[in-house]
PDB file of C-alpha atoms in Angstrom:
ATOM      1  CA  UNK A1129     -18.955  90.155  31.692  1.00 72.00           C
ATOM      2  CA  UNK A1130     -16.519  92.584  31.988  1.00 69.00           C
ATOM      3  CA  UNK A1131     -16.473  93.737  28.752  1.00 73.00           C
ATOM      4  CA  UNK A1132     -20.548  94.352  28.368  1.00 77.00           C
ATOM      5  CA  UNK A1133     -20.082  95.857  31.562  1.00 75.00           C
ATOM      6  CA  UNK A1134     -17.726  98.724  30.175  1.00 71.00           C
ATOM      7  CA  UNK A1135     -19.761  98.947  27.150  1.00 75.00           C
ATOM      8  CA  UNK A1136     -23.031  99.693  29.288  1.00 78.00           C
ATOM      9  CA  UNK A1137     -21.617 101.864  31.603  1.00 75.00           C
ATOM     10  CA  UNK A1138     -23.770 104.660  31.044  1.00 76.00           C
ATOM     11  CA  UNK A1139     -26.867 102.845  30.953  1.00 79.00           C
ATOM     12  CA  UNK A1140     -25.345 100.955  33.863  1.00 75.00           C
ATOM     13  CA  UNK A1141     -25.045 104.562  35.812  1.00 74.00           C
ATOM     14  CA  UNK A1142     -28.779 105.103  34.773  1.00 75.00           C
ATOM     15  CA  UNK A1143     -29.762 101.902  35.893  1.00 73.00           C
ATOM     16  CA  UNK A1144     -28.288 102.369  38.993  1.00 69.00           C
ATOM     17  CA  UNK A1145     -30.099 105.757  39.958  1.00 69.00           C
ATOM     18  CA  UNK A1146     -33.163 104.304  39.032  1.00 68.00           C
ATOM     19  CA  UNK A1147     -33.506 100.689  40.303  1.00 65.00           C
ATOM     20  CA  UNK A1148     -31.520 100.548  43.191  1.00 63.00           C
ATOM     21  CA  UNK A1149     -31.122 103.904  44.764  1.00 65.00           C
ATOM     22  CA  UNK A1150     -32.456 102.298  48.336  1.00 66.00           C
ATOM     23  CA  UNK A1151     -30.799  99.921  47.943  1.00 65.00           C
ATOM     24  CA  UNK A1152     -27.269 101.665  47.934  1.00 64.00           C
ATOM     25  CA  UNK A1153     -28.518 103.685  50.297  1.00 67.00           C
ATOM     26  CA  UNK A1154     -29.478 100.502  52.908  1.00 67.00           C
ATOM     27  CA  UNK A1155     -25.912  99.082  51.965  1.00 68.00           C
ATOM     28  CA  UNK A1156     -23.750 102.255  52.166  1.00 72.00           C
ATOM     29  CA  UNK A1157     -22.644 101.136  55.537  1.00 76.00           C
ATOM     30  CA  UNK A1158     -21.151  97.487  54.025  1.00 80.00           C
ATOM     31  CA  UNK A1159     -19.126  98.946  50.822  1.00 80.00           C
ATOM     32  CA  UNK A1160     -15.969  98.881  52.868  1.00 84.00           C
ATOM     33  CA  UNK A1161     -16.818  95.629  53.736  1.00 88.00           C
ATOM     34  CA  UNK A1162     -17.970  94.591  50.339  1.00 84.00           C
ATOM     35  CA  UNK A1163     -15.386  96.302  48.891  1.00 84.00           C
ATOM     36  CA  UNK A1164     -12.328  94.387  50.996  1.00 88.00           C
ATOM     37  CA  UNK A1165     -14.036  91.219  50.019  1.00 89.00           C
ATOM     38  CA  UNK A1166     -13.688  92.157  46.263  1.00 84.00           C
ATOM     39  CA  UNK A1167     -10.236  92.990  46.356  1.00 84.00           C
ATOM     40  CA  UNK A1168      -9.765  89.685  48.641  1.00 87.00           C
ATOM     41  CA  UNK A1169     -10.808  87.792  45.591  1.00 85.00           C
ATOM     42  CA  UNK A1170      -9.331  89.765  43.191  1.00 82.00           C
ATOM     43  CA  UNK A1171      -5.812  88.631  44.986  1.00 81.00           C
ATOM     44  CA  UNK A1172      -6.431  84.967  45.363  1.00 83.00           C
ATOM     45  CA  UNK A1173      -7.564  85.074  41.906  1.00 78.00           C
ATOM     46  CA  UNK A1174      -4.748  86.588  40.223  1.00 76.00           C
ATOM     47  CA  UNK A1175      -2.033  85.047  42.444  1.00 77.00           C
ATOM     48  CA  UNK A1176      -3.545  81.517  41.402  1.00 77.00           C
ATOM     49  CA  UNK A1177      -4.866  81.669  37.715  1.00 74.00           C
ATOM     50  CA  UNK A1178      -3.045  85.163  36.652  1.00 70.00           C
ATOM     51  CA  UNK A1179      -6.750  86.559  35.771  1.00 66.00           C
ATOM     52  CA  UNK A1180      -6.157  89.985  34.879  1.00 66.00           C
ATOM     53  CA  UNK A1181      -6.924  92.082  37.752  1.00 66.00           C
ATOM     54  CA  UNK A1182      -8.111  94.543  35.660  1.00 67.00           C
ATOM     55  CA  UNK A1183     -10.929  92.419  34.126  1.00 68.00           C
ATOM     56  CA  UNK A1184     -12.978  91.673  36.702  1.00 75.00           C
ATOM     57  CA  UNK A1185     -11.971  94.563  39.123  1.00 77.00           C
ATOM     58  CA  UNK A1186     -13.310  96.849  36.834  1.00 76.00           C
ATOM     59  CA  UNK A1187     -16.583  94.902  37.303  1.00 75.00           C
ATOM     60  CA  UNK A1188     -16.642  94.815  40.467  1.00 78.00           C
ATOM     61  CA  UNK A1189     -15.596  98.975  41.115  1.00 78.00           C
ATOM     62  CA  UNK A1190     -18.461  99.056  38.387  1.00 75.00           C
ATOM     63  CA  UNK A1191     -21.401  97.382  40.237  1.00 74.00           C
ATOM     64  CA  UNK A1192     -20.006  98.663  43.886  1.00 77.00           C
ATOM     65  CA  UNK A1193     -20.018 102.343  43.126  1.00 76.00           C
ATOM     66  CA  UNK A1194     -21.488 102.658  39.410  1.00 70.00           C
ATOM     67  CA  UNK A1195     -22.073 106.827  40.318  1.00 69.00           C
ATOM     68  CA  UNK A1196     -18.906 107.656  41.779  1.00 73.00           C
ATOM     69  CA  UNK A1197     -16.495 106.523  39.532  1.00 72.00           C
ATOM     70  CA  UNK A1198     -15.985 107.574  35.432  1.00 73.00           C
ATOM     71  CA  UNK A1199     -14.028 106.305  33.108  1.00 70.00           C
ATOM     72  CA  UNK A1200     -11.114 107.866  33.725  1.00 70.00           C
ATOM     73  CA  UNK A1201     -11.063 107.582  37.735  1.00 78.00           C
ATOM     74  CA  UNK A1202     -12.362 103.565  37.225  1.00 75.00           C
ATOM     75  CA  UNK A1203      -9.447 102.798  35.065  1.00 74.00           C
ATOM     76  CA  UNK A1204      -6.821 104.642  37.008  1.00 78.00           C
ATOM     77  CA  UNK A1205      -7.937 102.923  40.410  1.00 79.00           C
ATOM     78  CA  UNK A1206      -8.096 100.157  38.655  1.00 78.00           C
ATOM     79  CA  UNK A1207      -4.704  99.903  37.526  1.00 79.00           C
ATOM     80  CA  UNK A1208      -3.075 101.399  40.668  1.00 80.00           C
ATOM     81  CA  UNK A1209      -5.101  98.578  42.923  1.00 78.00           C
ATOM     82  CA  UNK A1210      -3.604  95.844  39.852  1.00 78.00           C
ATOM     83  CA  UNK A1211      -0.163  97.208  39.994  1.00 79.00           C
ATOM     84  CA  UNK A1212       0.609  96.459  43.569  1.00 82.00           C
ATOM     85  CA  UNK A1213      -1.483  93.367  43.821  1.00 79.00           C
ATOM     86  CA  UNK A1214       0.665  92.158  40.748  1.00 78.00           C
ATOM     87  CA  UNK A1215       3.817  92.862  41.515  1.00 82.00           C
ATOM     88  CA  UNK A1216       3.029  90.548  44.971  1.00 84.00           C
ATOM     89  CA  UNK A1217       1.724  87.907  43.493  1.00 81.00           C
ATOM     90  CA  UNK A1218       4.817  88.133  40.656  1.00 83.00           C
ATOM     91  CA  UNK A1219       7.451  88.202  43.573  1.00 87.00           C
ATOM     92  CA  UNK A1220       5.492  85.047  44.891  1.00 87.00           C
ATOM     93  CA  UNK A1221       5.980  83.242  41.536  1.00 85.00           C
ATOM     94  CA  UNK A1222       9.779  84.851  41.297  1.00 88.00           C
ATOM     95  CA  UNK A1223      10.755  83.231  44.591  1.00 91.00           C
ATOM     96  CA  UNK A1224       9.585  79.871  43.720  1.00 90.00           C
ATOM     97  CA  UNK A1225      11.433  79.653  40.589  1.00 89.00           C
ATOM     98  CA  UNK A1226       8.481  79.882  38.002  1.00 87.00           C
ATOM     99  CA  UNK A1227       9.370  82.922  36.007  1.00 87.00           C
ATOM    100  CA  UNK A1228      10.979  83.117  32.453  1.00 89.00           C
ATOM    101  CA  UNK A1229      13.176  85.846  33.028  1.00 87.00           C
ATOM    102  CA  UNK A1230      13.579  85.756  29.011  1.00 91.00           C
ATOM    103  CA  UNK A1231      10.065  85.966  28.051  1.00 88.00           C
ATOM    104  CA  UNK A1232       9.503  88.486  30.773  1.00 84.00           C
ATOM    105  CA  UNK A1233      12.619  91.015  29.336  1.00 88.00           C
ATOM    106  CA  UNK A1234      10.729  90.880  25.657  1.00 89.00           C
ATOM    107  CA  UNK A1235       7.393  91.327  27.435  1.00 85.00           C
ATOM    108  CA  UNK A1236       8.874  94.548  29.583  1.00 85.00           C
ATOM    109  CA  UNK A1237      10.541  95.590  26.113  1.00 90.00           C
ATOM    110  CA  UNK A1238       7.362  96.193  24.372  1.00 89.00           C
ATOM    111  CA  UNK A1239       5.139  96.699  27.466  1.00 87.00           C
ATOM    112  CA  UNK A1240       6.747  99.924  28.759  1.00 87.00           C
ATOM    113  CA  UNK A1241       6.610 102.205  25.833  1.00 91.00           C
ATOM    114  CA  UNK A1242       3.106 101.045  25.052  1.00 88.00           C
ATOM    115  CA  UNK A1243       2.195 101.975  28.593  1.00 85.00           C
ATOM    116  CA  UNK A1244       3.252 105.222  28.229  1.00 89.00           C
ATOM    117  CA  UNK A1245       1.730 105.803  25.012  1.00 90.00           C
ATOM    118  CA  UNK A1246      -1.806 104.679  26.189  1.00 84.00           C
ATOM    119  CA  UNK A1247      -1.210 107.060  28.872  1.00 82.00           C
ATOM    120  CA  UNK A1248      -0.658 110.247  26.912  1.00 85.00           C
ATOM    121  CA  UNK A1249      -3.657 108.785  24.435  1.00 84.00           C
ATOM    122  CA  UNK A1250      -6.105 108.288  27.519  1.00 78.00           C
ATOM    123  CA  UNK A1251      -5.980 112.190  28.099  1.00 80.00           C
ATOM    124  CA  UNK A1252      -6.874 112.759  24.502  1.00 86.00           C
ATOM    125  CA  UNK A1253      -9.202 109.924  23.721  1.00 86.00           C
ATOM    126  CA  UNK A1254     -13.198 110.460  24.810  1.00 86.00           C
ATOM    127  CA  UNK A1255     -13.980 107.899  27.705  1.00 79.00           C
ATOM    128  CA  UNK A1256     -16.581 105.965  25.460  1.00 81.00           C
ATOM    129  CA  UNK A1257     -14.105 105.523  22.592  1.00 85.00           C
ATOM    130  CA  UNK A1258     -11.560 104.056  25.830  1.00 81.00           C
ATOM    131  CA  UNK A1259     -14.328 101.805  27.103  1.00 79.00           C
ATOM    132  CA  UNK A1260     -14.821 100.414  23.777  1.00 84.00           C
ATOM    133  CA  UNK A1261     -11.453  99.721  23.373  1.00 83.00           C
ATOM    134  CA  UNK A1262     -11.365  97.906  26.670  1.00 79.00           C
ATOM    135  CA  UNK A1263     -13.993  95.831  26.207  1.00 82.00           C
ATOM    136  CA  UNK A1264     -13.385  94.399  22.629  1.00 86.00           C
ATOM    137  CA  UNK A1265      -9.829  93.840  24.139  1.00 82.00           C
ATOM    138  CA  UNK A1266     -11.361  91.747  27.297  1.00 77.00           C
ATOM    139  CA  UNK A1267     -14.045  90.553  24.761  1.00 83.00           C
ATOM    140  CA  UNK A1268     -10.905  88.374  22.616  1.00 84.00           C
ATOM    141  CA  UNK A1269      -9.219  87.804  24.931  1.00 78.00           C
ATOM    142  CA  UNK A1270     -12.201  86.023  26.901  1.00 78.00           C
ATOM    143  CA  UNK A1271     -12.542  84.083  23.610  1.00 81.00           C
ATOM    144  CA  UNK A1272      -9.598  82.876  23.010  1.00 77.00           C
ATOM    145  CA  UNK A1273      -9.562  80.994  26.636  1.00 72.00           C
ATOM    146  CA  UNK A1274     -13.243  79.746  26.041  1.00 77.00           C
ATOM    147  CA  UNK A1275     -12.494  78.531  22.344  1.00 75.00           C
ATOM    148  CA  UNK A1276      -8.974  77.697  22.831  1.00 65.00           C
ATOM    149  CA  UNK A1277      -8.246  74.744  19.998  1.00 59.00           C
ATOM    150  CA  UNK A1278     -10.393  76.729  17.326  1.00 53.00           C
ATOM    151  CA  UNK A1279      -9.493  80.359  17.852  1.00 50.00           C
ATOM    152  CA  UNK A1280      -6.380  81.675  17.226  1.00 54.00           C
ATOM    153  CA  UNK A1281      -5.495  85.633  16.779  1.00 51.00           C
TER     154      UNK A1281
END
């Protein structure tokens, strides 16, 4: 969902001036509200099944303010709301004793320099062509947990 949801952003944004102008306007007062309740779920959700943050919070910043945020500003929140959130839940894990401190090094190893260059490409890069990206990325991965035995990258 997350993935057609990045790749129908725009008509997403369109959609959402159209159809449900009133409606934002009647709920206005409960985004905070709404919004809190996201990231509530977001938490439990990565804490418990490690579901990227990213995936589904960029749906739900999507659907719960589809005008105020491009590209660039959804990914960026995105990442600084997954970042913290994270990093809890990994402490969490760390205390109890479940972490591979080995698999996490080589993870860290590649993770960091590709972080940084997908940073300096993000500036460069037009936001469709980064949407894309992130959704054929969210797309495989989502297949390769629903078709587990018969997919394999």
């Amino acid at each position: 969902m997350a993935a057609v949801a990045l790749l129908m952003h725009d008509s997403l944004r369109r959609w959402g001036l159209k159809f449900t102008a009133t409606w934002f306007a009647a709920t206005d007062r409960h985004k905070v509200l709404l919004t809190v309740l996201a990231g509530c779920l977001l938490g439990v959700g990565v804490t418990l099944t490690s579901v990227g943050a990213g995936a589904i919070g960029v749906a739900a910043l999507v659907a719960l303010y589809p005008l105020r945020l491009p590209s660039d500003r959804l990914v960026a929140t995105d990442i600084a709301h997954a970042l913290p959130i994270t990093a809890i839940a990994a402490a969490g894990h760390a205390v109890l004793g479940h972490v591979d401190l080995r698999a996490l090094s080589c993870l860290l190893v590649g993770s960091i320099p590709g972080v940084l260059l997908a940073t300096r490409a993000t500036i460069r890069i037009p936001p469709q062509v980064t949407r894309t990206f992130i959704a054929i990325m969210l797309a495989l991965v989502s297949a390769r947990l629903f078709v587990q035995p018969a997919f394999t990258f």
